[in-house]
Amino acid sequence: MLNIDLHCHSNISDGILTPAAVAARAKANGVDVWALTDHDEVGGIAEARAAAQALDLQFVTGVEISITWANHTIHIVGLKIDETNQTLLEGLAATRGGRERRARDMAAQLAAIGIPDAFEGALKHVGNPDLISRTHFARHLVEIGRCADTHEVFRHYLTEGKPGYVPHRWASLTQAVNWIRGAGGIAVVAHPGRYSLSDVAFGAFFDEFKQLGGKAIEVNTGSHSPDQYVEYAKVAATYGFLASRGSDFHSPGESRVDLGALPPLPDSVVPVWHDWALKAQS
Ligand code: AMP
Ligand code: MN
Ligand code: MN
Ligand code: MN
């Protein structure tokens, strides 16, 4: 069976490794088919593709788009996109556009509780100045000894209701799915178990996603517990969604699940790659 990992990050968004280093780690971990899915950015794809080719690693283009739906932040992964599609590129640029303003507001709020210069501090961890994220603030606060790890930073400073949190309006669900489909790609709901939606809201969200042409949800992801693999396999069956598998790897020290390390998808689901032309691994 092929080891397929369709969700991870490089330093072009909030991962730590370069796209080529992520490719090398995927290969070393036994991944056969790999997608790089940086947040709101396809700038790492050329390097990732070239590195994968050199390693004989089958490469799938990807992106993870931040959206706001009913005041919730949700992530939509696009797979097999044409990363040169102009409408997609413009949409991603617009989605990234508000990040610097938001980061400056976050830094001002942190300064007000006695943590000065967090913008400059976060910037030191940024690989792509266009993409400053909460993760970079988290790494800075760990570095200056405010917290033991990035998860603690998120819990105490960077999530809703905490002093460094700044609400943000991302792309709409319609935009994200249209950009992905317009670029020839497949839209996938990332880590559905991570959102705090009621059952009713989830139903409405999945219905709308499907009606827009969304095709799949992540079932096995580094953000789900094993119980949630079972739970979201059932959701996939209920809505007729294909299922995806992706570690959501960000860095060796921070990620719970390494590249290629998740268990295989449950037998009951249809994998998102069911009709892809993949080479059997020799
Ligand atoms: P942003 O797009 O700037 O809002 O940052 C979102 C990113 O923060 C996610 O993609 C994760 O990498 C990271 N993140 C969110 N929540 C947590 C958490 N509780 N612990 C660690 N990282 C988190
Ligand atoms: Mn991230
Ligand atoms: Mn995500
Ligand atoms: Mn991710």
PDB file of C-alpha atoms and ligand atoms in Angstrom:
ATOM      1  CA  MET A   1       0.000   0.000   0.000  1.00  0.00           C
ATOM      2  CA  LEU A   2       1.239   3.510  -0.827  1.00  0.00           C
ATOM      3  CA  ASN A   3       2.060   5.874   2.004  1.00  0.00           C
ATOM      4  CA  ILE A   4       0.247   9.082   1.055  1.00  0.00           C
ATOM      5  CA  ASP A   5       0.585  12.336   3.019  1.00  0.00           C
ATOM      6  CA  LEU A   6      -1.406  15.260   1.625  1.00  0.00           C
ATOM      7  CA  HIS A   7      -1.044  17.991   4.254  1.00  0.00           C
ATOM      8  CA  CYS A   8       2.082  19.682   5.635  1.00  0.00           C
ATOM      9  CA  HIS A   9       3.909  22.995   5.856  1.00  0.00           C
ATOM     10  CA  SER A  10       7.276  24.494   4.944  1.00  0.00           C
ATOM     11  CA  ASN A  11       8.903  27.760   6.024  1.00  0.00           C
ATOM     12  CA  ILE A  12       7.038  29.418   3.148  1.00  0.00           C
ATOM     13  CA  SER A  13       4.162  29.465   5.647  1.00  0.00           C
ATOM     14  CA  ASP A  14       4.460  28.427   9.295  1.00  0.00           C
ATOM     15  CA  GLY A  15       6.585  25.284   9.043  1.00  0.00           C
ATOM     16  CA  ILE A  16      10.275  25.379   9.954  1.00  0.00           C
ATOM     17  CA  LEU A  17      11.899  23.333   7.157  1.00  0.00           C
ATOM     18  CA  THR A  18      12.427  24.561   3.603  1.00  0.00           C
ATOM     19  CA  PRO A  19      10.234  22.915   0.939  1.00  0.00           C
ATOM     20  CA  ALA A  20      13.221  20.794  -0.190  1.00  0.00           C
ATOM     21  CA  ALA A  21      13.920  19.704   3.397  1.00  0.00           C
ATOM     22  CA  VAL A  22      10.261  18.723   3.873  1.00  0.00           C
ATOM     23  CA  ALA A  23      10.500  16.629   0.680  1.00  0.00           C
ATOM     24  CA  ALA A  24      13.639  14.918   1.993  1.00  0.00           C
ATOM     25  CA  ARG A  25      11.989  14.185   5.338  1.00  0.00           C
ATOM     26  CA  ALA A  26       8.885  12.788   3.626  1.00  0.00           C
ATOM     27  CA  LYS A  27      11.069  10.502   1.512  1.00  0.00           C
ATOM     28  CA  ALA A  28      13.125   9.399   4.520  1.00  0.00           C
ATOM     29  CA  ASN A  29       9.902   8.596   6.401  1.00  0.00           C
ATOM     30  CA  GLY A  30       8.703   6.318   3.600  1.00  0.00           C
ATOM     31  CA  VAL A  31       6.139   8.643   2.019  1.00  0.00           C
ATOM     32  CA  ASP A  32       5.370   7.655  -1.622  1.00  0.00           C
ATOM     33  CA  VAL A  33       2.960  10.448  -2.580  1.00  0.00           C
ATOM     34  CA  TRP A  34       3.327  13.877  -1.036  1.00  0.00           C
ATOM     35  CA  ALA A  35       1.587  17.272  -1.125  1.00  0.00           C
ATOM     36  CA  LEU A  36       2.935  20.510   0.322  1.00  0.00           C
ATOM     37  CA  THR A  37      -0.014  22.619   1.557  1.00  0.00           C
ATOM     38  CA  ASP A  38       1.309  25.918   2.857  1.00  0.00           C
ATOM     39  CA  HIS A  39      -1.188  28.393   4.325  1.00  0.00           C
ATOM     40  CA  ASP A  40      -2.584  30.834   1.726  1.00  0.00           C
ATOM     41  CA  GLU A  41       0.586  30.508  -0.376  1.00  0.00           C
ATOM     42  CA  VAL A  42       1.904  28.458  -3.288  1.00  0.00           C
ATOM     43  CA  GLY A  43       5.379  30.050  -3.317  1.00  0.00           C
ATOM     44  CA  GLY A  44       7.053  26.830  -2.128  1.00  0.00           C
ATOM     45  CA  ILE A  45       5.650  24.548  -4.805  1.00  0.00           C
ATOM     46  CA  ALA A  46       8.355  24.943  -7.459  1.00  0.00           C
ATOM     47  CA  GLU A  47      11.107  24.026  -4.978  1.00  0.00           C
ATOM     48  CA  ALA A  48       9.020  21.206  -3.506  1.00  0.00           C
ATOM     49  CA  ARG A  49       8.257  19.718  -6.913  1.00  0.00           C
ATOM     50  CA  ALA A  50      11.896  19.835  -8.041  1.00  0.00           C
ATOM     51  CA  ALA A  51      13.085  18.259  -4.788  1.00  0.00           C
ATOM     52  CA  ALA A  52      10.423  15.535  -4.998  1.00  0.00           C
ATOM     53  CA  GLN A  53      11.360  14.732  -8.592  1.00  0.00           C
ATOM     54  CA  ALA A  54      15.019  14.372  -7.647  1.00  0.00           C
ATOM     55  CA  LEU A  55      14.007  11.962  -4.851  1.00  0.00           C
ATOM     56  CA  ASP A  56      11.563   9.943  -7.000  1.00  0.00           C
ATOM     57  CA  LEU A  57       8.773  11.042  -4.666  1.00  0.00           C
ATOM     58  CA  GLN A  58       5.361  11.492  -6.335  1.00  0.00           C
ATOM     59  CA  PHE A  59       4.321  15.117  -5.895  1.00  0.00           C
ATOM     60  CA  VAL A  60       0.853  16.653  -5.646  1.00  0.00           C
ATOM     61  CA  THR A  61       0.398  20.429  -5.654  1.00  0.00           C
ATOM     62  CA  GLY A  62      -1.460  21.839  -2.674  1.00  0.00           C
ATOM     63  CA  VAL A  63      -2.480  24.822  -0.589  1.00  0.00           C
ATOM     64  CA  GLU A  64      -4.401  25.370   2.671  1.00  0.00           C
ATOM     65  CA  ILE A  65      -6.738  28.362   2.455  1.00  0.00           C
ATOM     66  CA  SER A  66      -7.948  30.207   5.571  1.00  0.00           C
ATOM     67  CA  ILE A  67     -11.648  31.040   5.443  1.00  0.00           C
ATOM     68  CA  THR A  68     -14.250  32.613   7.707  1.00  0.00           C
ATOM     69  CA  TRP A  69     -17.594  30.847   7.812  1.00  0.00           C
ATOM     70  CA  ALA A  70     -20.294  31.978  10.267  1.00  0.00           C
ATOM     71  CA  ASN A  71     -17.584  33.705  12.306  1.00  0.00           C
ATOM     72  CA  HIS A  72     -15.496  30.536  12.553  1.00  0.00           C
ATOM     73  CA  THR A  73     -12.022  30.209  11.062  1.00  0.00           C
ATOM     74  CA  ILE A  74     -11.907  27.062   8.939  1.00  0.00           C
ATOM     75  CA  HIS A  75      -9.191  25.699   6.643  1.00  0.00           C
ATOM     76  CA  ILE A  76      -9.839  24.363   3.151  1.00  0.00           C
ATOM     77  CA  VAL A  77      -7.096  22.349   1.461  1.00  0.00           C
ATOM     78  CA  GLY A  78      -6.831  22.452  -2.326  1.00  0.00           C
ATOM     79  CA  LEU A  79      -5.115  19.489  -3.997  1.00  0.00           C
ATOM     80  CA  LYS A  80      -3.966  19.058  -7.600  1.00  0.00           C
ATOM     81  CA  ILE A  81      -4.299  22.783  -8.217  1.00  0.00           C
ATOM     82  CA  ASP A  82      -2.608  24.543 -11.117  1.00  0.00           C
ATOM     83  CA  GLU A  83      -0.467  26.826  -8.975  1.00  0.00           C
ATOM     84  CA  THR A  84      -0.026  29.271 -11.857  1.00  0.00           C
ATOM     85  CA  ASN A  85      -3.773  29.986 -12.131  1.00  0.00           C
ATOM     86  CA  GLN A  86      -4.153  33.792 -11.998  1.00  0.00           C
ATOM     87  CA  THR A  87      -7.453  33.909 -10.124  1.00  0.00           C
ATOM     88  CA  LEU A  88      -6.103  31.538  -7.480  1.00  0.00           C
ATOM     89  CA  LEU A  89      -2.904  33.577  -7.153  1.00  0.00           C
ATOM     90  CA  GLU A  90      -4.847  36.821  -6.781  1.00  0.00           C
ATOM     91  CA  GLY A  91      -7.192  35.263  -4.251  1.00  0.00           C
ATOM     92  CA  LEU A  92      -4.314  33.921  -2.159  1.00  0.00           C
ATOM     93  CA  ALA A  93      -2.520  37.283  -2.302  1.00  0.00           C
ATOM     94  CA  ALA A  94      -5.678  39.005  -1.062  1.00  0.00           C
ATOM     95  CA  THR A  95      -6.072  36.409   1.716  1.00  0.00           C
ATOM     96  CA  ARG A  96      -2.472  36.980   2.855  1.00  0.00           C
ATOM     97  CA  GLY A  97      -2.907  40.735   2.590  1.00  0.00           C
ATOM     98  CA  GLY A  98      -4.377  41.351   6.026  1.00  0.00           C
ATOM     99  CA  ARG A  99      -1.768  39.358   7.919  1.00  0.00           C
ATOM    100  CA  GLU A 100       0.746  42.114   8.575  1.00  0.00           C
ATOM    101  CA  ARG A 101      -1.914  44.510   9.955  1.00  0.00           C
ATOM    102  CA  ARG A 102      -3.238  41.735  12.161  1.00  0.00           C
ATOM    103  CA  ALA A 103       0.272  40.882  13.379  1.00  0.00           C
ATOM    104  CA  ARG A 104       0.915  44.516  14.313  1.00  0.00           C
ATOM    105  CA  ASP A 105      -2.382  44.597  16.231  1.00  0.00           C
ATOM    106  CA  MET A 106      -1.435  41.352  17.988  1.00  0.00           C
ATOM    107  CA  ALA A 107       1.921  42.850  18.959  1.00  0.00           C
ATOM    108  CA  ALA A 108       0.223  45.998  20.310  1.00  0.00           C
ATOM    109  CA  GLN A 109      -2.080  43.880  22.459  1.00  0.00           C
ATOM    110  CA  LEU A 110       0.859  41.824  23.740  1.00  0.00           C
ATOM    111  CA  ALA A 111       2.799  45.019  24.497  1.00  0.00           C
ATOM    112  CA  ALA A 112      -0.154  46.195  26.578  1.00  0.00           C
ATOM    113  CA  ILE A 113       0.272  43.164  28.854  1.00  0.00           C
ATOM    114  CA  GLY A 114       4.025  43.637  29.163  1.00  0.00           C
ATOM    115  CA  ILE A 115       5.409  41.724  26.195  1.00  0.00           C
ATOM    116  CA  PRO A 116       7.155  44.357  24.049  1.00  0.00           C
ATOM    117  CA  ASP A 117       8.477  44.044  20.487  1.00  0.00           C
ATOM    118  CA  ALA A 118       6.619  40.853  19.652  1.00  0.00           C
ATOM    119  CA  PHE A 119       6.179  41.882  16.009  1.00  0.00           C
ATOM    120  CA  GLU A 120       9.948  42.138  15.506  1.00  0.00           C
ATOM    121  CA  GLY A 121      10.407  38.947  17.520  1.00  0.00           C
ATOM    122  CA  ALA A 122       7.887  36.999  15.447  1.00  0.00           C
ATOM    123  CA  LEU A 123       9.419  38.350  12.246  1.00  0.00           C
ATOM    124  CA  LYS A 124      12.735  36.677  13.138  1.00  0.00           C
ATOM    125  CA  HIS A 125      10.991  33.315  12.771  1.00  0.00           C
ATOM    126  CA  VAL A 126       9.312  34.143   9.478  1.00  0.00           C
ATOM    127  CA  GLY A 127      10.563  32.459   6.288  1.00  0.00           C
ATOM    128  CA  ASN A 128       8.239  34.468   4.033  1.00  0.00           C
ATOM    129  CA  PRO A 129       7.550  38.092   5.065  1.00  0.00           C
ATOM    130  CA  ASP A 130       4.190  37.833   3.268  1.00  0.00           C
ATOM    131  CA  LEU A 131       3.070  35.192   5.668  1.00  0.00           C
ATOM    132  CA  ILE A 132       3.398  36.115   9.301  1.00  0.00           C
ATOM    133  CA  SER A 133       1.203  33.825  11.391  1.00  0.00           C
ATOM    134  CA  ARG A 134       0.276  33.178  14.995  1.00  0.00           C
ATOM    135  CA  THR A 135       2.749  30.290  14.929  1.00  0.00           C
ATOM    136  CA  HIS A 136       5.626  32.758  14.515  1.00  0.00           C
ATOM    137  CA  PHE A 137       4.446  34.701  17.575  1.00  0.00           C
ATOM    138  CA  ALA A 138       4.196  31.402  19.446  1.00  0.00           C
ATOM    139  CA  ARG A 139       7.814  30.523  18.590  1.00  0.00           C
ATOM    140  CA  HIS A 140       8.948  33.962  19.720  1.00  0.00           C
ATOM    141  CA  LEU A 141       7.156  33.675  23.073  1.00  0.00           C
ATOM    142  CA  VAL A 142       8.761  30.263  23.633  1.00  0.00           C
ATOM    143  CA  GLU A 143      12.154  31.706  22.711  1.00  0.00           C
ATOM    144  CA  ILE A 144      11.874  34.509  25.272  1.00  0.00           C
ATOM    145  CA  GLY A 145      10.814  32.018  27.925  1.00  0.00           C
ATOM    146  CA  ARG A 146       7.170  33.076  28.323  1.00  0.00           C
ATOM    147  CA  CYS A 147       5.936  29.525  27.753  1.00  0.00           C
ATOM    148  CA  ALA A 148       7.430  26.061  27.577  1.00  0.00           C
ATOM    149  CA  ASP A 149       6.023  25.215  24.139  1.00  0.00           C
ATOM    150  CA  THR A 150       3.927  26.678  21.342  1.00  0.00           C
ATOM    151  CA  HIS A 151       0.754  24.865  22.418  1.00  0.00           C
ATOM    152  CA  GLU A 152       0.943  26.645  25.769  1.00  0.00           C
ATOM    153  CA  VAL A 153       1.373  29.990  23.991  1.00  0.00           C
ATOM    154  CA  PHE A 154      -1.783  29.353  21.961  1.00  0.00           C
ATOM    155  CA  ARG A 155      -3.715  28.374  25.096  1.00  0.00           C
ATOM    156  CA  HIS A 156      -2.686  31.424  27.123  1.00  0.00           C
ATOM    157  CA  TYR A 157      -2.172  34.162  24.550  1.00  0.00           C
ATOM    158  CA  LEU A 158      -3.282  33.484  20.988  1.00  0.00           C
ATOM    159  CA  THR A 159      -6.759  31.963  20.970  1.00  0.00           C
ATOM    160  CA  GLU A 160     -10.155  33.636  21.226  1.00  0.00           C
ATOM    161  CA  GLY A 161     -10.582  35.501  24.492  1.00  0.00           C
ATOM    162  CA  LYS A 162      -6.825  35.613  25.190  1.00  0.00           C
ATOM    163  CA  PRO A 163      -4.795  38.863  25.222  1.00  0.00           C
ATOM    164  CA  GLY A 164      -2.902  38.416  21.941  1.00  0.00           C
ATOM    165  CA  TYR A 165      -5.894  37.276  19.892  1.00  0.00           C
ATOM    166  CA  VAL A 166      -7.060  39.531  17.069  1.00  0.00           C
ATOM    167  CA  PRO A 167     -10.177  38.467  15.172  1.00  0.00           C
ATOM    168  CA  HIS A 168      -9.671  38.338  11.440  1.00  0.00           C
ATOM    169  CA  ARG A 169     -11.880  37.987   8.390  1.00  0.00           C
ATOM    170  CA  TRP A 170     -10.396  35.539   5.881  1.00  0.00           C
ATOM    171  CA  ALA A 171     -11.710  34.473   2.456  1.00  0.00           C
ATOM    172  CA  SER A 172     -15.253  33.109   2.148  1.00  0.00           C
ATOM    173  CA  LEU A 173     -16.045  29.428   1.657  1.00  0.00           C
ATOM    174  CA  THR A 174     -17.418  30.216  -1.796  1.00  0.00           C
ATOM    175  CA  GLN A 175     -14.238  32.029  -2.797  1.00  0.00           C
ATOM    176  CA  ALA A 176     -11.908  29.305  -1.553  1.00  0.00           C
ATOM    177  CA  VAL A 177     -13.802  26.468  -3.244  1.00  0.00           C
ATOM    178  CA  ASN A 178     -14.167  28.466  -6.457  1.00  0.00           C
ATOM    179  CA  TRP A 179     -10.453  29.361  -6.543  1.00  0.00           C
ATOM    180  CA  ILE A 180      -9.497  25.727  -6.025  1.00  0.00           C
ATOM    181  CA  ARG A 181     -11.961  24.355  -8.572  1.00  0.00           C
ATOM    182  CA  GLY A 182     -11.126  27.122 -11.030  1.00  0.00           C
ATOM    183  CA  ALA A 183      -7.478  26.022 -10.806  1.00  0.00           C
ATOM    184  CA  GLY A 184      -8.512  22.436 -11.617  1.00  0.00           C
ATOM    185  CA  GLY A 185      -8.132  21.277  -8.011  1.00  0.00           C
ATOM    186  CA  ILE A 186     -10.037  19.265  -5.434  1.00  0.00           C
ATOM    187  CA  ALA A 187     -11.378  21.063  -2.325  1.00  0.00           C
ATOM    188  CA  VAL A 188     -10.932  19.236   0.986  1.00  0.00           C
ATOM    189  CA  VAL A 189     -12.091  20.325   4.463  1.00  0.00           C
ATOM    190  CA  ALA A 190      -8.959  20.313   6.646  1.00  0.00           C
ATOM    191  CA  HIS A 191      -9.083  18.710  10.128  1.00  0.00           C
ATOM    192  CA  PRO A 192     -12.877  18.988  10.603  1.00  0.00           C
ATOM    193  CA  GLY A 193     -12.564  17.787  14.202  1.00  0.00           C
ATOM    194  CA  ARG A 194     -10.766  20.970  15.197  1.00  0.00           C
ATOM    195  CA  TYR A 195     -13.658  23.400  14.755  1.00  0.00           C
ATOM    196  CA  SER A 196     -16.058  24.243  17.547  1.00  0.00           C
ATOM    197  CA  LEU A 197     -19.227  24.106  15.430  1.00  0.00           C
ATOM    198  CA  SER A 198     -22.493  22.691  16.751  1.00  0.00           C
ATOM    199  CA  ASP A 199     -23.859  19.597  14.973  1.00  0.00           C
ATOM    200  CA  VAL A 200     -26.439  21.760  13.239  1.00  0.00           C
ATOM    201  CA  ALA A 201     -23.842  24.279  12.050  1.00  0.00           C
ATOM    202  CA  PHE A 202     -21.595  21.444  10.877  1.00  0.00           C
ATOM    203  CA  GLY A 203     -24.471  20.035   8.857  1.00  0.00           C
ATOM    204  CA  ALA A 204     -25.072  23.406   7.216  1.00  0.00           C
ATOM    205  CA  PHE A 205     -21.366  23.840   6.555  1.00  0.00           C
ATOM    206  CA  PHE A 206     -20.921  20.419   4.945  1.00  0.00           C
ATOM    207  CA  ASP A 207     -24.093  20.891   2.865  1.00  0.00           C
ATOM    208  CA  GLU A 208     -22.856  24.244   1.587  1.00  0.00           C
ATOM    209  CA  PHE A 209     -19.347  22.901   0.918  1.00  0.00           C
ATOM    210  CA  LYS A 210     -20.805  20.013  -1.067  1.00  0.00           C
ATOM    211  CA  GLN A 211     -23.203  22.223  -2.992  1.00  0.00           C
ATOM    212  CA  LEU A 212     -20.275  24.472  -3.996  1.00  0.00           C
ATOM    213  CA  GLY A 213     -18.437  21.454  -5.392  1.00  0.00           C
ATOM    214  CA  GLY A 214     -16.312  20.490  -2.381  1.00  0.00           C
ATOM    215  CA  LYS A 215     -15.299  16.851  -2.685  1.00  0.00           C
ATOM    216  CA  ALA A 216     -13.489  15.558   0.401  1.00  0.00           C
ATOM    217  CA  ILE A 217     -12.709  15.882   4.108  1.00  0.00           C
ATOM    218  CA  GLU A 218      -9.629  14.945   6.059  1.00  0.00           C
ATOM    219  CA  VAL A 219     -10.316  11.819   8.075  1.00  0.00           C
ATOM    220  CA  ASN A 220      -6.817  10.894   9.249  1.00  0.00           C
ATOM    221  CA  THR A 221      -4.969  14.051  10.237  1.00  0.00           C
ATOM    222  CA  GLY A 222      -2.436  14.902  12.919  1.00  0.00           C
ATOM    223  CA  SER A 223      -5.172  17.070  14.459  1.00  0.00           C
ATOM    224  CA  HIS A 224      -7.565  14.135  15.026  1.00  0.00           C
ATOM    225  CA  SER A 225      -7.545  11.506  17.746  1.00  0.00           C
ATOM    226  CA  PRO A 226      -7.988   7.868  16.624  1.00  0.00           C
ATOM    227  CA  ASP A 227     -11.650   8.098  17.721  1.00  0.00           C
ATOM    228  CA  GLN A 228     -12.066  10.982  15.314  1.00  0.00           C
ATOM    229  CA  TYR A 229     -10.738   8.893  12.382  1.00  0.00           C
ATOM    230  CA  VAL A 230     -13.789   6.695  12.952  1.00  0.00           C
ATOM    231  CA  GLU A 231     -16.128   9.632  13.547  1.00  0.00           C
ATOM    232  CA  TYR A 232     -15.125  11.482  10.366  1.00  0.00           C
ATOM    233  CA  ALA A 233     -15.134   8.307   8.274  1.00  0.00           C
ATOM    234  CA  LYS A 234     -18.844   8.181   9.179  1.00  0.00           C
ATOM    235  CA  VAL A 235     -19.271  11.847   8.267  1.00  0.00           C
ATOM    236  CA  ALA A 236     -17.638  11.139   4.892  1.00  0.00           C
ATOM    237  CA  ALA A 237     -20.124   8.306   4.307  1.00  0.00           C
ATOM    238  CA  THR A 238     -23.093  10.447   5.375  1.00  0.00           C
ATOM    239  CA  TYR A 239     -22.274  13.279   2.958  1.00  0.00           C
ATOM    240  CA  GLY A 240     -20.679  11.238   0.196  1.00  0.00           C
ATOM    241  CA  PHE A 241     -17.278  12.873   0.675  1.00  0.00           C
ATOM    242  CA  LEU A 242     -13.978  11.311  -0.315  1.00  0.00           C
ATOM    243  CA  ALA A 243     -11.421  10.974   2.507  1.00  0.00           C
ATOM    244  CA  SER A 244      -7.934  12.437   2.800  1.00  0.00           C
ATOM    245  CA  ARG A 245      -4.905  11.658   4.939  1.00  0.00           C
ATOM    246  CA  GLY A 246      -2.316  14.229   5.994  1.00  0.00           C
ATOM    247  CA  SER A 247      -0.024  14.700   8.965  1.00  0.00           C
ATOM    248  CA  ASP A 248      -0.225  18.538   9.078  1.00  0.00           C
ATOM    249  CA  PHE A 249       3.481  18.359   9.908  1.00  0.00           C
ATOM    250  CA  HIS A 250       5.035  21.768  10.756  1.00  0.00           C
ATOM    251  CA  SER A 251       8.384  20.967  12.381  1.00  0.00           C
ATOM    252  CA  PRO A 252      10.277  18.164  14.098  1.00  0.00           C
ATOM    253  CA  GLY A 253       9.881  19.623  17.599  1.00  0.00           C
ATOM    254  CA  GLU A 254       6.299  20.861  17.462  1.00  0.00           C
ATOM    255  CA  SER A 255       4.202  18.405  15.501  1.00  0.00           C
ATOM    256  CA  ARG A 256       2.530  15.477  17.203  1.00  0.00           C
ATOM    257  CA  VAL A 257       2.528  13.416  14.003  1.00  0.00           C
ATOM    258  CA  ASP A 258       5.502  13.175  11.660  1.00  0.00           C
ATOM    259  CA  LEU A 259       5.284  13.024   7.861  1.00  0.00           C
ATOM    260  CA  GLY A 260       3.866   9.703   6.690  1.00  0.00           C
ATOM    261  CA  ALA A 261       3.278   8.466  10.237  1.00  0.00           C
ATOM    262  CA  LEU A 262      -0.520   8.362  10.423  1.00  0.00           C
ATOM    263  CA  PRO A 263      -2.340   5.019  10.239  1.00  0.00           C
ATOM    264  CA  PRO A 264      -3.972   4.112   6.920  1.00  0.00           C
ATOM    265  CA  LEU A 265      -7.503   5.395   6.231  1.00  0.00           C
ATOM    266  CA  PRO A 266     -10.377   3.279   7.573  1.00  0.00           C
ATOM    267  CA  ASP A 267     -11.532   0.630   5.059  1.00  0.00           C
ATOM    268  CA  SER A 268     -15.014   2.143   4.837  1.00  0.00           C
ATOM    269  CA  VAL A 269     -13.957   5.369   3.066  1.00  0.00           C
ATOM    270  CA  VAL A 270     -13.128   6.174  -0.549  1.00  0.00           C
ATOM    271  CA  PRO A 271      -9.689   7.857  -0.615  1.00  0.00           C
ATOM    272  CA  VAL A 272      -9.450  11.231  -2.344  1.00  0.00           C
ATOM    273  CA  TRP A 273      -6.730   9.662  -4.544  1.00  0.00           C
ATOM    274  CA  HIS A 274      -8.964   6.739  -5.688  1.00  0.00           C
ATOM    275  CA  ASP A 275      -8.893   7.834  -9.334  1.00  0.00           C
ATOM    276  CA  TRP A 276      -5.399   9.376  -9.481  1.00  0.00           C
ATOM    277  CA  ALA A 277      -2.789   7.824 -11.770  1.00  0.00           C
ATOM    278  CA  LEU A 278      -0.191   6.819  -9.171  1.00  0.00           C
ATOM    279  CA  LYS A 279       2.885   4.685  -9.736  1.00  0.00           C
ATOM    280  CA  ALA A 280       3.128   1.588  -7.577  1.00  0.00           C
ATOM    281  CA  GLN A 281       6.297   1.933  -5.490  1.00  0.00           C
ATOM    282  CA  SER A 282       9.116  -0.363  -6.471  1.00  0.00           C
TER     283      SER A 282
HETATM  284  P1  AMP B   1      -2.908  31.793  11.664  1.00  0.00           P
HETATM  285  O1  AMP B   1      -3.185  31.319  10.273  1.00  0.00           O
HETATM  286  O2  AMP B   1      -1.907  32.887  11.719  1.00  0.00           O
HETATM  287  O3  AMP B   1      -4.159  32.112  12.437  1.00  0.00           O
HETATM  288  O4  AMP B   1      -2.199  30.575  12.423  1.00  0.00           O
HETATM  289  C1  AMP B   1      -2.839  29.330  12.449  1.00  0.00           C
HETATM  290  C2  AMP B   1      -1.808  28.255  12.750  1.00  0.00           C
HETATM  291  O5  AMP B   1      -1.502  28.246  14.114  1.00  0.00           O
HETATM  292  C3  AMP B   1      -2.315  26.860  12.472  1.00  0.00           C
HETATM  293  O6  AMP B   1      -2.135  26.520  11.128  1.00  0.00           O
HETATM  294  C4  AMP B   1      -1.436  26.023  13.359  1.00  0.00           C
HETATM  295  O7  AMP B   1      -0.202  25.779  12.722  1.00  0.00           O
HETATM  296  C5  AMP B   1      -1.185  26.926  14.522  1.00  0.00           C
HETATM  297  N1  AMP B   1      -2.046  26.613  15.679  1.00  0.00           N
HETATM  298  C6  AMP B   1      -3.347  26.912  15.835  1.00  0.00           C
HETATM  299  N2  AMP B   1      -3.791  26.491  17.046  1.00  0.00           N
HETATM  300  C7  AMP B   1      -2.720  25.914  17.661  1.00  0.00           C
HETATM  301  C8  AMP B   1      -2.501  25.302  18.926  1.00  0.00           C
HETATM  302  N3  AMP B   1      -3.497  25.194  19.816  1.00  0.00           N
HETATM  303  N4  AMP B   1      -1.269  24.832  19.202  1.00  0.00           N
HETATM  304  C9  AMP B   1      -0.264  24.945  18.313  1.00  0.00           C
HETATM  305  N5  AMP B   1      -0.406  25.514  17.101  1.00  0.00           N
HETATM  306  C10 AMP B   1      -1.614  25.998  16.782  1.00  0.00           C
HETATM  307 MN    MN B   2      -0.087  26.075  10.523  1.00  0.00          MN
HETATM  308 MN    MN B   3      -5.021  24.015   9.347  1.00  0.00          MN
HETATM  309 MN    MN B   4      -2.078  22.795   8.075  1.00  0.00          MN
END
